[in-house]
PDB file of C-alpha atoms in Angstrom:
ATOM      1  CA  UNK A   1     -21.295 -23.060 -54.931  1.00  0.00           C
ATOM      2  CA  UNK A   2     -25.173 -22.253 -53.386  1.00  0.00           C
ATOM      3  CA  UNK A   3     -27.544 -23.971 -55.058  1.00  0.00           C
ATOM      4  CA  UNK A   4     -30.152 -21.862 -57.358  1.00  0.00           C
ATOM      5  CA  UNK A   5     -33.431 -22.119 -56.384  1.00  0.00           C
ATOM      6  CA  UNK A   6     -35.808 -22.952 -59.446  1.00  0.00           C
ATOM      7  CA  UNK A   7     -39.454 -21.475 -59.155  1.00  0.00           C
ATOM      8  CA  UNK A   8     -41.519 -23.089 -56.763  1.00  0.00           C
ATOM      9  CA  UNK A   9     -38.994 -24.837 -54.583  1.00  0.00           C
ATOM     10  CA  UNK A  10     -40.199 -24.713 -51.333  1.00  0.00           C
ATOM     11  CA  UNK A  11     -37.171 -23.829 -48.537  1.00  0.00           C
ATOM     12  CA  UNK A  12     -38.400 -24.001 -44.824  1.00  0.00           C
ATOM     13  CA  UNK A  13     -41.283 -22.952 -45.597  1.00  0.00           C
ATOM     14  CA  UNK A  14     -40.796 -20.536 -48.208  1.00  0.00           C
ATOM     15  CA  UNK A  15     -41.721 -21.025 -51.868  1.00  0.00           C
ATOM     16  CA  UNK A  16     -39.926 -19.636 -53.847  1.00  0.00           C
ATOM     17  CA  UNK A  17     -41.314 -17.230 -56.733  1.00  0.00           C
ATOM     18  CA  UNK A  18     -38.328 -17.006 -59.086  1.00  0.00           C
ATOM     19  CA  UNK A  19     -40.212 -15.422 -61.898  1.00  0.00           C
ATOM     20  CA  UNK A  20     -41.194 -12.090 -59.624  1.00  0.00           C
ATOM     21  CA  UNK A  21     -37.838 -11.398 -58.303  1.00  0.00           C
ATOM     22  CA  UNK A  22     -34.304 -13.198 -58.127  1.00  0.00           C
ATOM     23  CA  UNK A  23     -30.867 -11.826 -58.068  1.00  0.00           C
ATOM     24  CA  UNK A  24     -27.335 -13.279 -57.284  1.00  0.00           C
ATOM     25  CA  UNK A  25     -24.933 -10.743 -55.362  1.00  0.00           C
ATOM     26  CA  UNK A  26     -21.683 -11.069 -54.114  1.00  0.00           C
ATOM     27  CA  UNK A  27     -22.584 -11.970 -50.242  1.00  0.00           C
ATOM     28  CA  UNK A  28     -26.356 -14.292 -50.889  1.00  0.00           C
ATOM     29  CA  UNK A  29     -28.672 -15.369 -53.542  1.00  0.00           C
ATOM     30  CA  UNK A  30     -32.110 -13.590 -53.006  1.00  0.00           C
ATOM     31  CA  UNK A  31     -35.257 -14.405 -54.790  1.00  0.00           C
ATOM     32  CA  UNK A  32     -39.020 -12.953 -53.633  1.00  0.00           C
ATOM     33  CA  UNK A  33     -41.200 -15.687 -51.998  1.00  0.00           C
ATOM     34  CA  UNK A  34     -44.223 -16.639 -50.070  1.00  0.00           C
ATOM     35  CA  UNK A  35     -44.565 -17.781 -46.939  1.00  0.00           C
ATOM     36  CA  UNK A  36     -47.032 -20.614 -45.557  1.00  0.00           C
ATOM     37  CA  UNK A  37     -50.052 -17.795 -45.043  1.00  0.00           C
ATOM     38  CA  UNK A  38     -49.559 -16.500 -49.246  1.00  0.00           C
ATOM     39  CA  UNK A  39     -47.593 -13.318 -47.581  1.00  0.00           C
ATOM     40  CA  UNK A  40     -44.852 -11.816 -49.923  1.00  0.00           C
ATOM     41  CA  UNK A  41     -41.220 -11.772 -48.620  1.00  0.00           C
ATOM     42  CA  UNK A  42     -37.799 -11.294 -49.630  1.00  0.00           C
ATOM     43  CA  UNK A  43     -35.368 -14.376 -48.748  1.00  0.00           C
ATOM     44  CA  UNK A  44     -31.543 -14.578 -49.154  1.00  0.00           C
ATOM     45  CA  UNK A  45     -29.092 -17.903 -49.267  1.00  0.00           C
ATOM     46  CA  UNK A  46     -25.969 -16.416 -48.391  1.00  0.00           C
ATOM     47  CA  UNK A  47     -22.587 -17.550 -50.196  1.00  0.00           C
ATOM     48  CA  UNK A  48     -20.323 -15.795 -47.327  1.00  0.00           C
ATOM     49  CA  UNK A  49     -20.321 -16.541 -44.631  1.00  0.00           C
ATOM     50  CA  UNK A  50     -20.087 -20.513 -45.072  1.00  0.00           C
ATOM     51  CA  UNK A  51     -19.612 -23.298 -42.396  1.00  0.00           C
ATOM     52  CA  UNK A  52     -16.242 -22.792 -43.599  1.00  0.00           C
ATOM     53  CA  UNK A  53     -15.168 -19.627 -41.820  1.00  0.00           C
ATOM     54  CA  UNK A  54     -14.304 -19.419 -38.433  1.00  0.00           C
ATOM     55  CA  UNK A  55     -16.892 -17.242 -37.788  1.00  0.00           C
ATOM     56  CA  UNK A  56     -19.760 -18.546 -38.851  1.00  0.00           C
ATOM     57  CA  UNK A  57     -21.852 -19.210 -36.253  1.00  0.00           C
ATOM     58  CA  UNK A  58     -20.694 -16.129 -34.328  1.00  0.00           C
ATOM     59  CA  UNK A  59     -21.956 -14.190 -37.187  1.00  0.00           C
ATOM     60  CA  UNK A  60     -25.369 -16.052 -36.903  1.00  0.00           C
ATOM     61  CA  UNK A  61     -25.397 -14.839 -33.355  1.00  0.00           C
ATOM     62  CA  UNK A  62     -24.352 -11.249 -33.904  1.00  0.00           C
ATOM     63  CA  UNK A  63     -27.456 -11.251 -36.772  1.00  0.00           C
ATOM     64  CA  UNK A  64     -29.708 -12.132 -33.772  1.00  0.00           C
ATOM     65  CA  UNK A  65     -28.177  -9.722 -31.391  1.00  0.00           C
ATOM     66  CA  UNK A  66     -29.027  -7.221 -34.420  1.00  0.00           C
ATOM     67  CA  UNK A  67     -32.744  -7.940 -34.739  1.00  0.00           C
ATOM     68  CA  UNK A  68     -33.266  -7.647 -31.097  1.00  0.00           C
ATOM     69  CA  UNK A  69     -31.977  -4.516 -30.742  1.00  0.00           C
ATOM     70  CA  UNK A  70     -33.793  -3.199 -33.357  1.00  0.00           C
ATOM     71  CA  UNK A  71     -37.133  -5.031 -32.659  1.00  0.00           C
ATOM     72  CA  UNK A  72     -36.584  -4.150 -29.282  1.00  0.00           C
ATOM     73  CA  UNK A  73     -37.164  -0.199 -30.135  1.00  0.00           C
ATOM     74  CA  UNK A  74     -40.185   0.648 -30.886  1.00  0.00           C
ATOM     75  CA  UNK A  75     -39.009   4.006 -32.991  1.00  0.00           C
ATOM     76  CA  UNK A  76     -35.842   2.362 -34.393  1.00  0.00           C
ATOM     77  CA  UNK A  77     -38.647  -0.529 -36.256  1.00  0.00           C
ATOM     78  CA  UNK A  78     -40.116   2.304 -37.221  1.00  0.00           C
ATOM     79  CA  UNK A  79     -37.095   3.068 -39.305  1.00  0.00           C
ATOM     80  CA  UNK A  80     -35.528  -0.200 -40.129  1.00  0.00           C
ATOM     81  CA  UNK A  81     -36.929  -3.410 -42.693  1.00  0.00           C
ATOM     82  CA  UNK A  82     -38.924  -5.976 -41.044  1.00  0.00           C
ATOM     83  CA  UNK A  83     -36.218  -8.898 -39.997  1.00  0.00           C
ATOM     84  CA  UNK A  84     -38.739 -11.840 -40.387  1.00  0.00           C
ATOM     85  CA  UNK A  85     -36.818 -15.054 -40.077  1.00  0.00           C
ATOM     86  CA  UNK A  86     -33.409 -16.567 -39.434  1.00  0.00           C
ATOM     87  CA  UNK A  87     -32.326 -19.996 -40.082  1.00  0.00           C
ATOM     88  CA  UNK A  88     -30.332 -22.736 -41.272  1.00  0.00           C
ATOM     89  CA  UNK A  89     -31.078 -25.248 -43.762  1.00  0.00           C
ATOM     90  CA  UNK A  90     -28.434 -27.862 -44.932  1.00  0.00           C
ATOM     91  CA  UNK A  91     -25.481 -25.918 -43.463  1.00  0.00           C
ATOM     92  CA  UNK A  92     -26.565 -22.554 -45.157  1.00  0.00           C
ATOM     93  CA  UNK A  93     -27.793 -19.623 -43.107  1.00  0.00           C
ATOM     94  CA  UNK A  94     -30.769 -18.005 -44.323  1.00  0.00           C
ATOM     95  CA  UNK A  95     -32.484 -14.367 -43.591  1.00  0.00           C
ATOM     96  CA  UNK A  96     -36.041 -13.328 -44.414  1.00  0.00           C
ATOM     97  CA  UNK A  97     -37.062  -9.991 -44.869  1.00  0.00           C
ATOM     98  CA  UNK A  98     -40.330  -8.336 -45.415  1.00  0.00           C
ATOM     99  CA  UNK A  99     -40.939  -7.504 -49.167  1.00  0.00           C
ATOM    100  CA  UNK A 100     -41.687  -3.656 -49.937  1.00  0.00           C
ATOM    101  CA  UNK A 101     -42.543  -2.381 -53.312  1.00  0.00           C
ATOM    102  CA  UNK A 102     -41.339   1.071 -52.496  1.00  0.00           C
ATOM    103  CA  UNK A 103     -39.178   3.215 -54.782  1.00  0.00           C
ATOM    104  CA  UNK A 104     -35.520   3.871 -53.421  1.00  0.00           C
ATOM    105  CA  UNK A 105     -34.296   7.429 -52.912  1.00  0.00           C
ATOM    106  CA  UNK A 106     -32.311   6.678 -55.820  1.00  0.00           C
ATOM    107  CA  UNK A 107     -35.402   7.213 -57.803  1.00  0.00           C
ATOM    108  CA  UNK A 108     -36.414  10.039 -55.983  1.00  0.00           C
ATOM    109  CA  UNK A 109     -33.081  12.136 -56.502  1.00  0.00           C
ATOM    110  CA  UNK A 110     -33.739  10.919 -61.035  1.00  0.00           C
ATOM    111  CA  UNK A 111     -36.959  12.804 -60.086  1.00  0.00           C
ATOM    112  CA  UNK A 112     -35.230  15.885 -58.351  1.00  0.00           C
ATOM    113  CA  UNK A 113     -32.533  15.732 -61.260  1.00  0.00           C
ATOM    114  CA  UNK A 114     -35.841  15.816 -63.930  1.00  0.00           C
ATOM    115  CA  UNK A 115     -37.325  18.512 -62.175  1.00  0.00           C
ATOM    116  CA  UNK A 116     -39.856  16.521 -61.121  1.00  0.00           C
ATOM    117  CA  UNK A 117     -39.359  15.405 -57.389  1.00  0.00           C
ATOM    118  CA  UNK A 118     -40.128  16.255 -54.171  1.00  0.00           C
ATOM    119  CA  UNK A 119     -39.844  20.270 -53.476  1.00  0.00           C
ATOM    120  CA  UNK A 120     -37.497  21.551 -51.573  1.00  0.00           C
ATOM    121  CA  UNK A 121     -39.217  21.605 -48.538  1.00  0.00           C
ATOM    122  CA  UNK A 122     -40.537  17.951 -48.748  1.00  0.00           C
ATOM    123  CA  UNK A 123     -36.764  17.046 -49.457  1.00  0.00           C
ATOM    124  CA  UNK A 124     -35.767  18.646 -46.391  1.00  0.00           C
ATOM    125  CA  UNK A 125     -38.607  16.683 -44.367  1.00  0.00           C
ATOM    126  CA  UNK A 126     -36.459  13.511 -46.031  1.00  0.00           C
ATOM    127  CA  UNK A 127     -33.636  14.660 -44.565  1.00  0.00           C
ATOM    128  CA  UNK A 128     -34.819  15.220 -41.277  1.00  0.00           C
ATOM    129  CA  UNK A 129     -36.240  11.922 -41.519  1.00  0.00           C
ATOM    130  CA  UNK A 130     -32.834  10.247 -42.828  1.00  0.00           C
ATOM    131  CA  UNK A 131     -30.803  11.883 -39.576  1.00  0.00           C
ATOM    132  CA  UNK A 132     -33.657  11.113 -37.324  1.00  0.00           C
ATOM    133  CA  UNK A 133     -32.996   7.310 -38.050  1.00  0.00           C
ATOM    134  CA  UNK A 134     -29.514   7.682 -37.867  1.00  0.00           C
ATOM    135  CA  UNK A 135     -29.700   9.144 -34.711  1.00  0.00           C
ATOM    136  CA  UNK A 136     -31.958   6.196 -33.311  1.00  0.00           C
ATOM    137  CA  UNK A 137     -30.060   3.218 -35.235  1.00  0.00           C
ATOM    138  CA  UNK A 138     -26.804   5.200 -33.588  1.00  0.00           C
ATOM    139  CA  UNK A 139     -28.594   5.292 -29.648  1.00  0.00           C
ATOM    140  CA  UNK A 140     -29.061   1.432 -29.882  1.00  0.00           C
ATOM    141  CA  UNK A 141     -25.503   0.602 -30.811  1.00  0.00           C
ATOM    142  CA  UNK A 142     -26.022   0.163 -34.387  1.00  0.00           C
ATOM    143  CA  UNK A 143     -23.810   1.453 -37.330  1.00  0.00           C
ATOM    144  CA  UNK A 144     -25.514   0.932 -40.645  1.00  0.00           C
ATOM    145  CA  UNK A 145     -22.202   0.866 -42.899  1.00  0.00           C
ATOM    146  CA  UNK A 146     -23.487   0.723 -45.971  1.00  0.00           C
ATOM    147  CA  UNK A 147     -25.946   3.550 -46.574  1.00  0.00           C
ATOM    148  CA  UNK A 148     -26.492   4.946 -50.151  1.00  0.00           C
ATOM    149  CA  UNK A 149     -29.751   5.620 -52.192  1.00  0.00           C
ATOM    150  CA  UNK A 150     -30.159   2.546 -53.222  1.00  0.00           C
ATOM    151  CA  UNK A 151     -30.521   1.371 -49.290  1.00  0.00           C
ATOM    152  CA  UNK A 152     -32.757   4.138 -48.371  1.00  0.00           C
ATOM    153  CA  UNK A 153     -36.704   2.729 -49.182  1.00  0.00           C
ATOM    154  CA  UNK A 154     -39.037   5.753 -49.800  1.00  0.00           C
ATOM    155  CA  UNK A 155     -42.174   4.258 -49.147  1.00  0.00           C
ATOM    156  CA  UNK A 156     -45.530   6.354 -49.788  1.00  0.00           C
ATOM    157  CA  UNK A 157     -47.210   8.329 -47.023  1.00  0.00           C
ATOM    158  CA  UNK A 158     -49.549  10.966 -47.743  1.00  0.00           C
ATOM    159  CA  UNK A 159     -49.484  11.695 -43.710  1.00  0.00           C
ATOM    160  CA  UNK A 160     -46.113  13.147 -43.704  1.00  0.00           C
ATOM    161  CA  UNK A 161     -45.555  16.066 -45.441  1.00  0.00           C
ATOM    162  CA  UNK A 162     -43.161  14.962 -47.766  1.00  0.00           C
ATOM    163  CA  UNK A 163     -45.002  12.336 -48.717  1.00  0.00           C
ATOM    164  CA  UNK A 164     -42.970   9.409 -47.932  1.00  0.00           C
ATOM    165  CA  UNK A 165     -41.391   7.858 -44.825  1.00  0.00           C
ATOM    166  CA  UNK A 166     -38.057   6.387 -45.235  1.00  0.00           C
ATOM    167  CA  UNK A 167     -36.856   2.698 -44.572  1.00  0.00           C
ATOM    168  CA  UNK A 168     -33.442   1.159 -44.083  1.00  0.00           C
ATOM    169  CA  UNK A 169     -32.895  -1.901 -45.489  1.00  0.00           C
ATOM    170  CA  UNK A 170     -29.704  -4.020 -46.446  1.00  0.00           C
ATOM    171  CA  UNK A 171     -28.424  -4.346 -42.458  1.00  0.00           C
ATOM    172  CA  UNK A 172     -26.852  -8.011 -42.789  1.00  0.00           C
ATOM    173  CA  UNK A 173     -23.363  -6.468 -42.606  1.00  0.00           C
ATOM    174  CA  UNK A 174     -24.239  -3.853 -39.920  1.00  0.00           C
ATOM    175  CA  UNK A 175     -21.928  -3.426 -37.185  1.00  0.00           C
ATOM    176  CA  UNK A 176     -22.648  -3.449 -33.917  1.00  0.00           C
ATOM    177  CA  UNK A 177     -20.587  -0.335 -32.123  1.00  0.00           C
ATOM    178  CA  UNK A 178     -19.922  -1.753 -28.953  1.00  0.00           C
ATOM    179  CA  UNK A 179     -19.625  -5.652 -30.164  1.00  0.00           C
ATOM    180  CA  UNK A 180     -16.823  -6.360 -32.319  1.00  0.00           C
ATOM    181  CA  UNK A 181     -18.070  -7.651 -35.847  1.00  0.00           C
ATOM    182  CA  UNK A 182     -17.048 -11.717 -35.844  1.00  0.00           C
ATOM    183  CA  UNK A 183     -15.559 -11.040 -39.390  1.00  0.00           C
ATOM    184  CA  UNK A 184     -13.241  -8.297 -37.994  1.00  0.00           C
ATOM    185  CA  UNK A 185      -9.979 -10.546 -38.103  1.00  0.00           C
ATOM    186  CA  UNK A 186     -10.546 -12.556 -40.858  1.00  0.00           C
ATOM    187  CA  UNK A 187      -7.843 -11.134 -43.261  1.00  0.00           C
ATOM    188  CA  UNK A 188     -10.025 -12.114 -46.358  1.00  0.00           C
ATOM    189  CA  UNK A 189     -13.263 -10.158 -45.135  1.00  0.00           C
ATOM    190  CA  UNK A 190     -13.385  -6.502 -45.646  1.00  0.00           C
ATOM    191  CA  UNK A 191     -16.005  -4.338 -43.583  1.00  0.00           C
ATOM    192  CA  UNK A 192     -19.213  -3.804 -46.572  1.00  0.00           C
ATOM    193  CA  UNK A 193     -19.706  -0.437 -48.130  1.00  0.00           C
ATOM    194  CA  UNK A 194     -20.480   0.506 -51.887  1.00  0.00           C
ATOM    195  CA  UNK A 195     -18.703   2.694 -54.299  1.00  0.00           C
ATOM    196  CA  UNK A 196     -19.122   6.543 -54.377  1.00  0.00           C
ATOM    197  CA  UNK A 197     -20.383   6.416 -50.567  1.00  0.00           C
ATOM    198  CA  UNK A 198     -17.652   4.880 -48.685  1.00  0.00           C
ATOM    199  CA  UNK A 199     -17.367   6.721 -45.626  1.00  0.00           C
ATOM    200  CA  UNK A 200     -13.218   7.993 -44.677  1.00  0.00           C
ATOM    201  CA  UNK A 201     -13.124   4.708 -42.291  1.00  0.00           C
ATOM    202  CA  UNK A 202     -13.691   2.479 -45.082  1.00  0.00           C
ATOM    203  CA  UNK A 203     -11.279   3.654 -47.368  1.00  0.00           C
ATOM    204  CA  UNK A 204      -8.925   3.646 -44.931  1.00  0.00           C
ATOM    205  CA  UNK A 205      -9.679   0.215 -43.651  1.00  0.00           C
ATOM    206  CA  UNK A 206     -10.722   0.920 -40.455  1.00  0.00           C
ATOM    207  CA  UNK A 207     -14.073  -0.349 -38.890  1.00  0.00           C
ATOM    208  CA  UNK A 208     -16.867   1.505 -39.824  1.00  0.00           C
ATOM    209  CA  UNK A 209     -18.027   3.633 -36.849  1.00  0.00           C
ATOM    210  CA  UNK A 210     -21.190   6.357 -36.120  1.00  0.00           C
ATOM    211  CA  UNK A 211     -19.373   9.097 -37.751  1.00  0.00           C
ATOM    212  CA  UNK A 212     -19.481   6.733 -40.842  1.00  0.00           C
ATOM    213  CA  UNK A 213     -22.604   7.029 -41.271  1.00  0.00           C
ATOM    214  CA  UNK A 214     -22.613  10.557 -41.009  1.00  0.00           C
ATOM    215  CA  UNK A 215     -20.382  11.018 -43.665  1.00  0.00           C
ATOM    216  CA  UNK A 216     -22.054   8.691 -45.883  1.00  0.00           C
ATOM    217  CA  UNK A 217     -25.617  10.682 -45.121  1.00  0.00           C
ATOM    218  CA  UNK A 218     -23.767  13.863 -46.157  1.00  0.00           C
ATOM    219  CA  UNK A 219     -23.228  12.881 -49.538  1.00  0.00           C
ATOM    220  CA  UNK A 220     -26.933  11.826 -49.481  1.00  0.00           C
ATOM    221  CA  UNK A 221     -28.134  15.083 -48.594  1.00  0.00           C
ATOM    222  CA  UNK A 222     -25.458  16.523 -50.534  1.00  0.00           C
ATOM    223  CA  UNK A 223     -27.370  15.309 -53.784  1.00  0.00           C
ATOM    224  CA  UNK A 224     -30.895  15.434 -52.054  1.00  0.00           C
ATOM    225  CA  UNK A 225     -30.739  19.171 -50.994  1.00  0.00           C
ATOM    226  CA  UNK A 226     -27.799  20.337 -52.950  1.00  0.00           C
ATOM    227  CA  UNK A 227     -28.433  18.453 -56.793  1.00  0.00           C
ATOM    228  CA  UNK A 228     -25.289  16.290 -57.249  1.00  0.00           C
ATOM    229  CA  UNK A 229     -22.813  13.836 -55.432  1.00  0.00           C
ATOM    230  CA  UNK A 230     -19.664  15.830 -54.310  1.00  0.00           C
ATOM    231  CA  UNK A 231     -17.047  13.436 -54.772  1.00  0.00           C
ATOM    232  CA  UNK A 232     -18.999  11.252 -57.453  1.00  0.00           C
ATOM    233  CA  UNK A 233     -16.316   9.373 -60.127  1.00  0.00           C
ATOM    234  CA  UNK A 234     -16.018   6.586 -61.969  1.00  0.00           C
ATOM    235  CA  UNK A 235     -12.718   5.988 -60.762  1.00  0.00           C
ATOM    236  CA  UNK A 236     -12.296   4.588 -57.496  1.00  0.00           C
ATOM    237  CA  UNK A 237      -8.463   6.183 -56.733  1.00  0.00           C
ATOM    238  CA  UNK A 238      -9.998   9.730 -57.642  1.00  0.00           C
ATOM    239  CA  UNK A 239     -13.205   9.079 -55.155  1.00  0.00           C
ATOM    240  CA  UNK A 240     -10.837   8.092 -52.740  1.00  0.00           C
ATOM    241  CA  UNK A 241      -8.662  11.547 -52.855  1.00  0.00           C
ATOM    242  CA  UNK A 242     -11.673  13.540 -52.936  1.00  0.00           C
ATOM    243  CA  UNK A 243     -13.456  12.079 -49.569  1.00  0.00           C
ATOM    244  CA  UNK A 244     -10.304  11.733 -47.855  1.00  0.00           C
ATOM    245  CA  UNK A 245      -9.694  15.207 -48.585  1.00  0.00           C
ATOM    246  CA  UNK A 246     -12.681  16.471 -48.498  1.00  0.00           C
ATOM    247  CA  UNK A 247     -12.878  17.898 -52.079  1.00  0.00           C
ATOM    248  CA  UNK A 248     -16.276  19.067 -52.197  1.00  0.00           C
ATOM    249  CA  UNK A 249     -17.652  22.136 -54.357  1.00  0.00           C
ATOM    250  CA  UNK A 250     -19.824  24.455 -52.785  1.00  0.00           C
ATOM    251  CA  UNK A 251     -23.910  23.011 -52.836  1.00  0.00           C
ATOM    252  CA  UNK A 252     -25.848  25.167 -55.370  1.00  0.00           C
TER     253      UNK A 252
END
């Protein structure tokens, strides 16, 4: 098991500031922290992959391969987290992001729900915004995978319209579309996604492609534009019929 950080442990350079921010998820341990110059940042430990898989370093390099692409487009940064740091510390691989303080669009849609979000047409400036970054993360190769609310910052911009420009985070399991993922053959790895937003490809256990995404944005907008989740359940077997199906009601 990872080691847990206590407050004020210092990690490559990062100290860590437990009592702001720490959580432990299935794939890393993540806790906020500050870097040498006092700046804010988000760091995970991650529990899988380990030195112990075959793929370990491959999936080190495929992270890399990631943040150039994305660094390497001036738009697509536009849209995506800022990828910070990699590294390895005492056989552990490390990532740091940049911390944002932004709302998700999960809190945006609570808003919509209360009657208290975004109009319509500042939801459908979101939207335009959510399949313009889809469209640029899809030109450079990129599949997201794992898109839902919760993935989707909304951070404030009183210069746009709708005022607030959207930012992808949660990309460590990305796939690259035309660079098979290193994890693709191990038979105890499945391909990330999140309940209630698994795209068709997922549930089928197929690799997550563009068209993924897609999907997974239409249930977004579904519930952005349209005021629910089509095939939301609490039961994972009746999600499953409904996408694969494609059991949805009619927006309102």
């Amino acid at each position: 098991m990872p080691p847990k950080y206590k407050h004020g442990k210092v990690v490559h350079g990062y100290t860590i500031k437990r009592d702001e921010f720490h959580n432990s998820g299935a794939m890393a341990l993540s806790y906020a922290a500050k870097d040498s110059s006092g700046n804010k940042v988000f760091l995970k430990m991650y529990k899988s992959p380990t030195v112990r898989v075959s793929w370990y370093r491959a999936y080190m390099d495929y992270q890399k391969e990631l943040k150039r692409r994305v660094e390497g487009n001036e738009k697509l940064n536009e849209f995506c987290y800022d990828m910070l740091d990699f590294f390895e510390e005492k056989r552990r691989y490390y990532q740091v992001f940049g911390w944002c303080e932004a709302p998700d669009i999960s809190k945006i849609l609570e808003k919509v729900r209360a009657g208290r979000g975004p109009n319509f047409k500042q939801r459908c400036i979101l939207a335009r915004r959510l399949m313009g970054s889809m469209t640029t993360l899809h030109k450079a190769k990129i599949v997201h995978a794992d898109l839902k609310p919760e993935n989707l910052q909304a951070i404030k911009d009183d210069s746009i319209a709708a005022g607030y420009k959207l930012v992808l985070i949660d990309m460590d399991y990305s796939v690259l579309s035309d660079k098979k993922a290193p994890w693709h053959d191990d038979p105890d790895k499945n391909y990330i996604g999140s309940p209630n937003y698994y795209s068709p490809e997922h549930l089928r256990g197929e690799t997550p492609i563009p068209a993924s995404d897609v999907f997974t944005c239409s249930l977004i907008l579904h519930d952005l534009l349209g005021a629910g989740h089509p095939y939301e359940s609490e039961e994972p077997d009746d999600y499953s019929d409904k996408a694969l199906n494609f059991k949805a009601p009619k927006p309102k």
